[in-house]
Coordinates of C-alpha atoms and ligand atoms in Angstrom, one line a residue:
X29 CA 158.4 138.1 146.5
X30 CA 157.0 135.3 145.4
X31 CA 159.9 133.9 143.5
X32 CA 161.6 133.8 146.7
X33 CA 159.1 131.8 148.3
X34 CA 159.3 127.9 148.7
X35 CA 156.6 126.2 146.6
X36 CA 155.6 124.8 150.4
X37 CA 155.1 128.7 150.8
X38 CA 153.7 129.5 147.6
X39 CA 150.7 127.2 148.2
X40 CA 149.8 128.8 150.9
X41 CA 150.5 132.4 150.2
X42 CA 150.5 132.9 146.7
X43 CA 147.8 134.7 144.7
X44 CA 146.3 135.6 148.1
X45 CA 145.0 139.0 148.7
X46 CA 142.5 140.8 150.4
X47 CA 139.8 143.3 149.9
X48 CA 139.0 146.4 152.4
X49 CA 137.4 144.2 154.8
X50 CA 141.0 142.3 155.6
X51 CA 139.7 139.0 155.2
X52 CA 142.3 136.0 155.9
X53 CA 140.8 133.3 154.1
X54 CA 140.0 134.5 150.7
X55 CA 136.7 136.0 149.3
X56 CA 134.4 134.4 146.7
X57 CA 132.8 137.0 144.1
X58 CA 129.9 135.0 143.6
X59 CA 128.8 137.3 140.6
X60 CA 127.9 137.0 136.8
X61 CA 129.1 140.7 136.0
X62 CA 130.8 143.8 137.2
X63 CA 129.3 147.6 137.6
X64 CA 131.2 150.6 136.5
X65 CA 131.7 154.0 137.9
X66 CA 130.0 155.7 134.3
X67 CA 129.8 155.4 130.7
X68 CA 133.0 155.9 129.4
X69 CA 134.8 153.7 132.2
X70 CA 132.4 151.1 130.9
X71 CA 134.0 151.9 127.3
X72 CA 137.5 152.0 128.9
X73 CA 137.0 148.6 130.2
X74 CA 135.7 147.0 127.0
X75 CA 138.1 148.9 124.6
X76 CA 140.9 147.5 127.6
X77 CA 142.4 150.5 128.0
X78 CA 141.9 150.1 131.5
X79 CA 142.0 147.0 133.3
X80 CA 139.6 145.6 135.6
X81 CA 136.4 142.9 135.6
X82 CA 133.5 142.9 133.1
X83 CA 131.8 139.7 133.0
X84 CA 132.8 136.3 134.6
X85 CA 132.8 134.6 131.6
X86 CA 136.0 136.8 131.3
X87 CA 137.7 137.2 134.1
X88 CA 136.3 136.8 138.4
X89 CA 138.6 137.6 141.2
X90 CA 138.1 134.4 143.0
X91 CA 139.3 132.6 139.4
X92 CA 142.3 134.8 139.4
X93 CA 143.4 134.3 142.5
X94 CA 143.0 130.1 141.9
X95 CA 145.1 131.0 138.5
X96 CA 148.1 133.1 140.1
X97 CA 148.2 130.6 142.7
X98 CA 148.3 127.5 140.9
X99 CA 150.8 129.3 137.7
X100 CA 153.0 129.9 141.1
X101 CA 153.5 126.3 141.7
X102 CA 153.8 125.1 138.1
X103 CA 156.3 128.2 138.3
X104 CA 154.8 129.3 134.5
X105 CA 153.7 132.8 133.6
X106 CA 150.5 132.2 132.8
X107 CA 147.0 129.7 134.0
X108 CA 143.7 130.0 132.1
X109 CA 141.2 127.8 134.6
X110 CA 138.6 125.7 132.9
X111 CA 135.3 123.9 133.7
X112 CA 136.4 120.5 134.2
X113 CA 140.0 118.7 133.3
X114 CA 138.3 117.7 129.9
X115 CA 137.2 121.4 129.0
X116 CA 141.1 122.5 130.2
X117 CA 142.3 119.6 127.0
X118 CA 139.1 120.5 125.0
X119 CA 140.6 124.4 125.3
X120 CA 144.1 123.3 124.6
X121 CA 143.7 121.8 121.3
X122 CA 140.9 124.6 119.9
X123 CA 143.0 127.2 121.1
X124 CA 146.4 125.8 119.1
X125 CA 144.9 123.4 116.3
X126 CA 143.0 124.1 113.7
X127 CA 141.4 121.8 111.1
X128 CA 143.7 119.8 109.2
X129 CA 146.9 119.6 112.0
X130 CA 147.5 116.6 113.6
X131 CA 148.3 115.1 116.9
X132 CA 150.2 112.4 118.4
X133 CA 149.0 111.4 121.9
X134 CA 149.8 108.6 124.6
X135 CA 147.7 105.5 124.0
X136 CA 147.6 105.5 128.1
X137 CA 145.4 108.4 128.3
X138 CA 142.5 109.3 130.7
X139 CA 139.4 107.1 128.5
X140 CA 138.0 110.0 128.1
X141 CA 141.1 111.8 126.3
X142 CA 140.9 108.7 124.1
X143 CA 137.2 109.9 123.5
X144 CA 137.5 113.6 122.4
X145 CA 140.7 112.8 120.5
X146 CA 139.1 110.3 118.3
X147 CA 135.6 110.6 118.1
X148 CA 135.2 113.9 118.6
X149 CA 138.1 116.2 117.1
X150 CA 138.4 113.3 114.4
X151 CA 134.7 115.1 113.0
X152 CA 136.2 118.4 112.9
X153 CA 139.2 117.2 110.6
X154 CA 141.8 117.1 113.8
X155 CA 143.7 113.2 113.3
X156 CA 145.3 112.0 116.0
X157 CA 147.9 109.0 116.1
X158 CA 147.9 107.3 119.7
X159 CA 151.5 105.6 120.3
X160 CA 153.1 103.7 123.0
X161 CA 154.0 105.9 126.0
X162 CA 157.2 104.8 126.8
X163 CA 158.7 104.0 123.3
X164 CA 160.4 107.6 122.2
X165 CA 161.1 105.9 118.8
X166 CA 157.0 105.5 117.9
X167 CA 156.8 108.8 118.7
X168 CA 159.8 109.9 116.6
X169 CA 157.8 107.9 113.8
X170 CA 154.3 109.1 114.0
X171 CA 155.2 112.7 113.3
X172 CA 153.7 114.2 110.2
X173 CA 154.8 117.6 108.6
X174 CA 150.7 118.8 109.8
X175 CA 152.0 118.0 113.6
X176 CA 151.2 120.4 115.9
X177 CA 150.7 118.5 119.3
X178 CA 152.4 115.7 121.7
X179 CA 150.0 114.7 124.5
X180 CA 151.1 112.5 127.3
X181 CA 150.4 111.6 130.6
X182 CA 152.7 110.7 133.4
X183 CA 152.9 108.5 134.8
X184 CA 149.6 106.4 133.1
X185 CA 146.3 105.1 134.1
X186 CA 145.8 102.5 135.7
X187 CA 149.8 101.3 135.1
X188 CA 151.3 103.7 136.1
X189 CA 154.0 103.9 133.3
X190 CA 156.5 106.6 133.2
X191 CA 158.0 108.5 129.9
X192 CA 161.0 110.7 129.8
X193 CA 159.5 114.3 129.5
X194 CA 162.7 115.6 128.1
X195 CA 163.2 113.3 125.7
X196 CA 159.2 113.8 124.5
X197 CA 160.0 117.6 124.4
X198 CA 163.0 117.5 122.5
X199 CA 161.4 115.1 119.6
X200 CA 158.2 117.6 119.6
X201 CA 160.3 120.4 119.0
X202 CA 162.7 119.2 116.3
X203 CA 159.5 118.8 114.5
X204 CA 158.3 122.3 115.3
X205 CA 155.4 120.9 117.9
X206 CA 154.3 121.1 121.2
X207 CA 154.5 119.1 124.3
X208 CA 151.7 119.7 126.4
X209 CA 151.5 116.8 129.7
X210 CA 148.7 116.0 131.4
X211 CA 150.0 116.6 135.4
X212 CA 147.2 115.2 136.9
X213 CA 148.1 112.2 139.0
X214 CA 151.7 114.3 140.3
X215 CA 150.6 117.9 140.2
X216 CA 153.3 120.5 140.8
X217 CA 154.2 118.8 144.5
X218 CA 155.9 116.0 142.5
X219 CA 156.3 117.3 139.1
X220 CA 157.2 120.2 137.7
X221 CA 156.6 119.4 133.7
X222 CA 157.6 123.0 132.4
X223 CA 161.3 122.6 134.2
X224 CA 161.4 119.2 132.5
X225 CA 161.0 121.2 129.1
X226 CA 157.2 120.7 128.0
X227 CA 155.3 123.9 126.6
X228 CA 151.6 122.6 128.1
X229 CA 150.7 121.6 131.7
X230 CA 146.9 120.7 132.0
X231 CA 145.3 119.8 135.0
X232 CA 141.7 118.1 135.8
X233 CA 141.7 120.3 139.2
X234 CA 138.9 118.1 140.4
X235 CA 141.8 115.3 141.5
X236 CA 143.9 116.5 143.7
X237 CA 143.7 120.0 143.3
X238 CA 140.6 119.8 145.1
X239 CA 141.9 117.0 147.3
X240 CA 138.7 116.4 149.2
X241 CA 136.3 115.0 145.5
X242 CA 133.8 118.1 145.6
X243 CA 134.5 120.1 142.7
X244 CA 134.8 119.6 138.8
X245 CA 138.0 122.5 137.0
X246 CA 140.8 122.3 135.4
X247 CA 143.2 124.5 134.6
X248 CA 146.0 125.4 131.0
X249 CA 149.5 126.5 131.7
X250 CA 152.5 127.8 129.8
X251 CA 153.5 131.3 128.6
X252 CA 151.8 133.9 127.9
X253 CA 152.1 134.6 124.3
X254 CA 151.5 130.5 123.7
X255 CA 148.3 130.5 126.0
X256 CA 146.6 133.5 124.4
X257 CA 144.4 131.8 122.1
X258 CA 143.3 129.4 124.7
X259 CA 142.2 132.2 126.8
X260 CA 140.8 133.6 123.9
X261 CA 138.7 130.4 122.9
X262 CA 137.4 130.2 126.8
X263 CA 136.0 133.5 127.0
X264 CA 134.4 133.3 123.6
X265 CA 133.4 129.9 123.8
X266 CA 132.7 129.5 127.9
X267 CA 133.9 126.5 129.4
X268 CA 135.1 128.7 132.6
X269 CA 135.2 127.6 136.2
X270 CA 132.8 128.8 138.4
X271 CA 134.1 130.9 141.2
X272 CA 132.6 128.4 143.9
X273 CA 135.0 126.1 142.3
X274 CA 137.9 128.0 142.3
X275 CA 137.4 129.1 145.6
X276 CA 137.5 125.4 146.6
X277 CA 140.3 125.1 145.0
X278 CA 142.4 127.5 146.1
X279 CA 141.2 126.4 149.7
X280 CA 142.8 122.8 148.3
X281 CA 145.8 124.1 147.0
X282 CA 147.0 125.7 150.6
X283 CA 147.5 121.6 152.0
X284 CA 148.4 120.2 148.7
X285 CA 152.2 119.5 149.6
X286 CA 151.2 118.4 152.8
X287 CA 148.3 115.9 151.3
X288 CA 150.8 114.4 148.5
X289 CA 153.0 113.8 150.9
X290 CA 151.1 111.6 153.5
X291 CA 149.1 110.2 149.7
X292 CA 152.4 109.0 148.5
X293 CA 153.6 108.1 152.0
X294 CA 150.7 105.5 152.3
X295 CA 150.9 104.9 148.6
X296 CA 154.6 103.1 149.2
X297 CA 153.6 101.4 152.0
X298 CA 150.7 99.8 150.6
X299 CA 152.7 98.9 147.1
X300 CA 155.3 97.1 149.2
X301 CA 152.8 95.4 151.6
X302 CA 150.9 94.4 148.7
X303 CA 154.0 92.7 146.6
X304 CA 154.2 90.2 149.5
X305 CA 150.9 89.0 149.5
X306 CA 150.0 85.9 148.4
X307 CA 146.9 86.9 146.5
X308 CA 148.6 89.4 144.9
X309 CA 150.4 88.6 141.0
X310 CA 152.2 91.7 140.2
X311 CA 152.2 95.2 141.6
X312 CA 152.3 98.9 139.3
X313 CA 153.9 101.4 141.2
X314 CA 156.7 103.8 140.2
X315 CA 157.9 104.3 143.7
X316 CA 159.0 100.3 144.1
X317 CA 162.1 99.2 142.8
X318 CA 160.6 96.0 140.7
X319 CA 158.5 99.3 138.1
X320 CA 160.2 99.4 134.8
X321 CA 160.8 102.7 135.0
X322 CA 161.8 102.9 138.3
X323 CA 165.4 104.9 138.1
X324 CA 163.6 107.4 135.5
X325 CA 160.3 108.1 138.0
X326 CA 162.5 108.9 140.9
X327 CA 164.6 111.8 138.9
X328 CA 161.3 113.2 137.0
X329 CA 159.3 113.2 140.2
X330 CA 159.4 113.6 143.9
X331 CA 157.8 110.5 144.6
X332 CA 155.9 107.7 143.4
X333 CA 152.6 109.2 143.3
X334 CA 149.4 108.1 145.1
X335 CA 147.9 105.1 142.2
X336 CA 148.8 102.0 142.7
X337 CA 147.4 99.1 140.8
X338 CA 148.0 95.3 140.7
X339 CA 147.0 92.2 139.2
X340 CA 145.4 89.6 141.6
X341 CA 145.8 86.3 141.1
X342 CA 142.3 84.8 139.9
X343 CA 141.3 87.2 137.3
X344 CA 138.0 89.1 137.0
X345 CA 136.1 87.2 139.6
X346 CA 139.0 87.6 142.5
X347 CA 139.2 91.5 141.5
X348 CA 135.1 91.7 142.1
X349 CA 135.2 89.5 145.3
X350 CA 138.1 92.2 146.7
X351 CA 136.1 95.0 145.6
X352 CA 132.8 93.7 147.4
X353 CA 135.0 92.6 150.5
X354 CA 136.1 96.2 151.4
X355 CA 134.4 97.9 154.2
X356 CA 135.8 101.1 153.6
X357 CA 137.7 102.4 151.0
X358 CA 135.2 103.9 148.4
X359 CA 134.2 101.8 145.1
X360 CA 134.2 104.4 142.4
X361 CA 136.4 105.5 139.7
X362 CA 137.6 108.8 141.1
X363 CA 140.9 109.7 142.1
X364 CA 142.4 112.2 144.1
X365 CA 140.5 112.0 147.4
X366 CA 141.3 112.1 151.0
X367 CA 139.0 108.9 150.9
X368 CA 140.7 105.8 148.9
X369 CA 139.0 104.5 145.8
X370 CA 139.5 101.5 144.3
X371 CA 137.8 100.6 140.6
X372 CA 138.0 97.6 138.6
X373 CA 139.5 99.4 135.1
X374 CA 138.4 96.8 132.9
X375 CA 135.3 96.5 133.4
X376 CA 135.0 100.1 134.3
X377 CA 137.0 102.6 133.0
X378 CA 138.4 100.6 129.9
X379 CA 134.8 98.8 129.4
X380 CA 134.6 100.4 126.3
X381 CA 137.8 99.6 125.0
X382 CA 138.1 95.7 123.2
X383 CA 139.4 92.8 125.3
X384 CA 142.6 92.9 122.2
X385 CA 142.9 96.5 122.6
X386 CA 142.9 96.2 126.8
X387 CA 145.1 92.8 126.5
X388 CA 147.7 95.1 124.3
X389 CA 147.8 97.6 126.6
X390 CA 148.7 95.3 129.7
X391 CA 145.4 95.8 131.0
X392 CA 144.0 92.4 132.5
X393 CA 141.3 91.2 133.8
X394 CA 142.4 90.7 137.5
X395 CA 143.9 94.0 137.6
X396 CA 142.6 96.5 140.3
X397 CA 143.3 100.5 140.6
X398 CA 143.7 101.9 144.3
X399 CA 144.1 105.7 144.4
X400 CA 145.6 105.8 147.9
X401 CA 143.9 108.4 150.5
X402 CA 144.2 109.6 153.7
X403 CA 143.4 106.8 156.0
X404 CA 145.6 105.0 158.4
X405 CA 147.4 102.4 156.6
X406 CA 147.0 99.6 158.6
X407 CA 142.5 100.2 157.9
X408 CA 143.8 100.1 154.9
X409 CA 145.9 96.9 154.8
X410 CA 143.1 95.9 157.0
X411 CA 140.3 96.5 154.3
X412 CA 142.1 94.3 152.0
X413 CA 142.9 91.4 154.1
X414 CA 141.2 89.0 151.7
X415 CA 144.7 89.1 149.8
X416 CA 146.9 87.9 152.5
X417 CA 145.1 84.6 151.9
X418 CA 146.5 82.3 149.6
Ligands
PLP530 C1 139.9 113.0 135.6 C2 140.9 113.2 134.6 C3 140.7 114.0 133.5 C4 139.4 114.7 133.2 O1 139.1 115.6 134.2 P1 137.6 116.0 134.6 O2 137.8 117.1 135.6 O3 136.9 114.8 135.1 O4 137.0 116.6 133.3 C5 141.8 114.2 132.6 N1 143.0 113.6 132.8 C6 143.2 112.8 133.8 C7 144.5 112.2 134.0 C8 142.2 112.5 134.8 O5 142.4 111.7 135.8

């Protein structure tokens, strides 16, 4: 049934159920553990000779249902949902790695990514070479017999560059590794990054997933077989998401075509409006004609996505005096909100990285990150008037 759905369909309908009191909108098990009928079907559950709840840590209805749902849309067999989009990477690599392998990863990654990858899973003897995200050939060079893992993200943060997932996959493989991509910024309404022929799709659920900035998940997805020790490290381990969460989630997931549409909708609009304004230097945004990887974002996704960043003329003190001249669109770094956001990456999210490190990565001083919500566009053309001035 639910192969024959469309995805349009499938977030709506998909891994929804009911118990005996025929609710339409789905239930949250709010509840740490499960009761059995007697002794030995307490046994029969542990042993799992029969299936069935035990402990949330484990497996929760409400989690399930978020799981089926969202493993519909990415149309893979299998979901694990985690704690936060960091747990759902932290996960990935303990499940697959183990001391001693190494990884090659985007250097446009989430900062945090950048974090865990380097500070952290460097301590526990995991190495990871960070490469240009577009250049298939540094890839190609960075492998190491101990390789186990390609991470990427597409398209990047904050400029919104755009790599070939085929091509990725097909290097990772000839080298007997994995692709897993970060699908974040597109999720499965504009990408789908299994069809495209990556292993891994991990999601930070608290982006668009949620849609409406309440709720921190994530979520793991690929096969079966490949996933199993990924499960097996949550459940032991117990980065889980709550079943509040996923009951948010799944609540998000029912509009998310509808919301990525209208998102990337404004998203254009506002990319083209702002290439014409005077204030305005140069524009990041795969959906416009002038992004370097224009042709290649238009086959791998639906649209353009919802980030748009650009360079204002004037450097960092013309990116704060934008900021502090909007009167509605939310100053924070979050993304993935019916509410627009708009953040200042270099002094915010790439603080920590060094002015040569953020200059090499194309990320200047005057640039400025809009995640494009929900609003009309013209309050938002509106709330950034300051740039139509020369
Ligand atoms: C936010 C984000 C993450 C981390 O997710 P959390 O839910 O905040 O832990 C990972 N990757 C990308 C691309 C993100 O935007």
């Amino acid at each position: 049934m639910t192969d024959q759905w469309h995805p349009e369909t499938a977030g709506i309908r998909a891994g929804s159920g009911h118990t005996e009191f025929g609710e339409n909108s789905e239930a949250i098990f709010l509840t740490s553990s499960f009761v059995f009928e007697n002794a030995a079907q307490a046994a029969a559950r542990f042993s799992g000779k029969e299936p069935g709840n035990i402990y949330s840590r484990f497996t929760n209805p409400t989690v399930t249902a978020f799981q089926e749902k969202l493993a519909a849309l990415e149309g893979t067999e299998f979901c694990v949902a985690t704690s936060s989009g960091m747990a759902a990477i932290l996960a990935t690599v303990m499940g697959l790695c183990s001391a001693g392998d190494h990884i090659v990863a985007s250097r446009s990654i989430f900062g945090t990514s950048v974090q865990l990858f380097s500070s952290i899973l460097a301590r526990w003897g995991l190495q990871t070479t960070f490469v240009s995200l577009t250049d298939p050939e540094a890839w190609r060079a960075a492998v190491q017999p101990n390789t186990k893992l390609f991470f990427v993200e597409t398209p990047s943060n904050p400029l919104t560059e755009v790599c070939d997932i085929q091509v990725l996959a097909d290097i990772a493989h000839k080298h007997g590794a994995l692709l897993a991509v970060d699908n974040c910024f597109c999720t499965p309404a504009l990408q789908k990054p299994l069809t495209l022929g990556a292993d891994i799709i991990i999601h930070s659920a608290t982006k668009y997933i949620d849609g409406q900035g309440r709720c921190l998940g994530g979520a793991v997805l690929g096969s079966k077989a490949l996933l199993e020790p990924v499960y097996g490290f949550l459940r032991t381990a117990g980065p889980t998401l709550s079943a509040f969460n996923a009951w948010v989630f799944l609540k998000g997931l029912e509009t998310l075509f509808v919301r990525m549409e209208a998102h990337t909708r404004n998203a254009l609009e506002l990319a083209q409006w702002l290439e014409n304004q005077p204030g305005v230097a140069r524009v990041y945004y795969p959906g416009l004609a002038s992004h370097p990887q224009h042709a290649l974002a238009m086959k791998q996704q639906k649209s353009g996505g919802a980030i748009v960043s650009f360079d204002v003329k004037g450097g960092q003190e013309a990116a704060w005096r934008l900021i502090d001249a909007t009167r509605m669109i939310s100053i924070t770094a979050n993304l993935g909100d019916a509410k627009s956001t708009i953040t200042h990456p270099a002094t915010t999210t790439h603080s920590r990285v060094t002015p040569e490190a953020r200059a090499a990565a194309g990320i200047s001083d005057g640039l400025i990150r809009i995640a494009v919500g929900l609003e009309h566009i013209e309050d938002l053309k509106r709330d950034l008037a300051m740039l139509a001035r020369p």
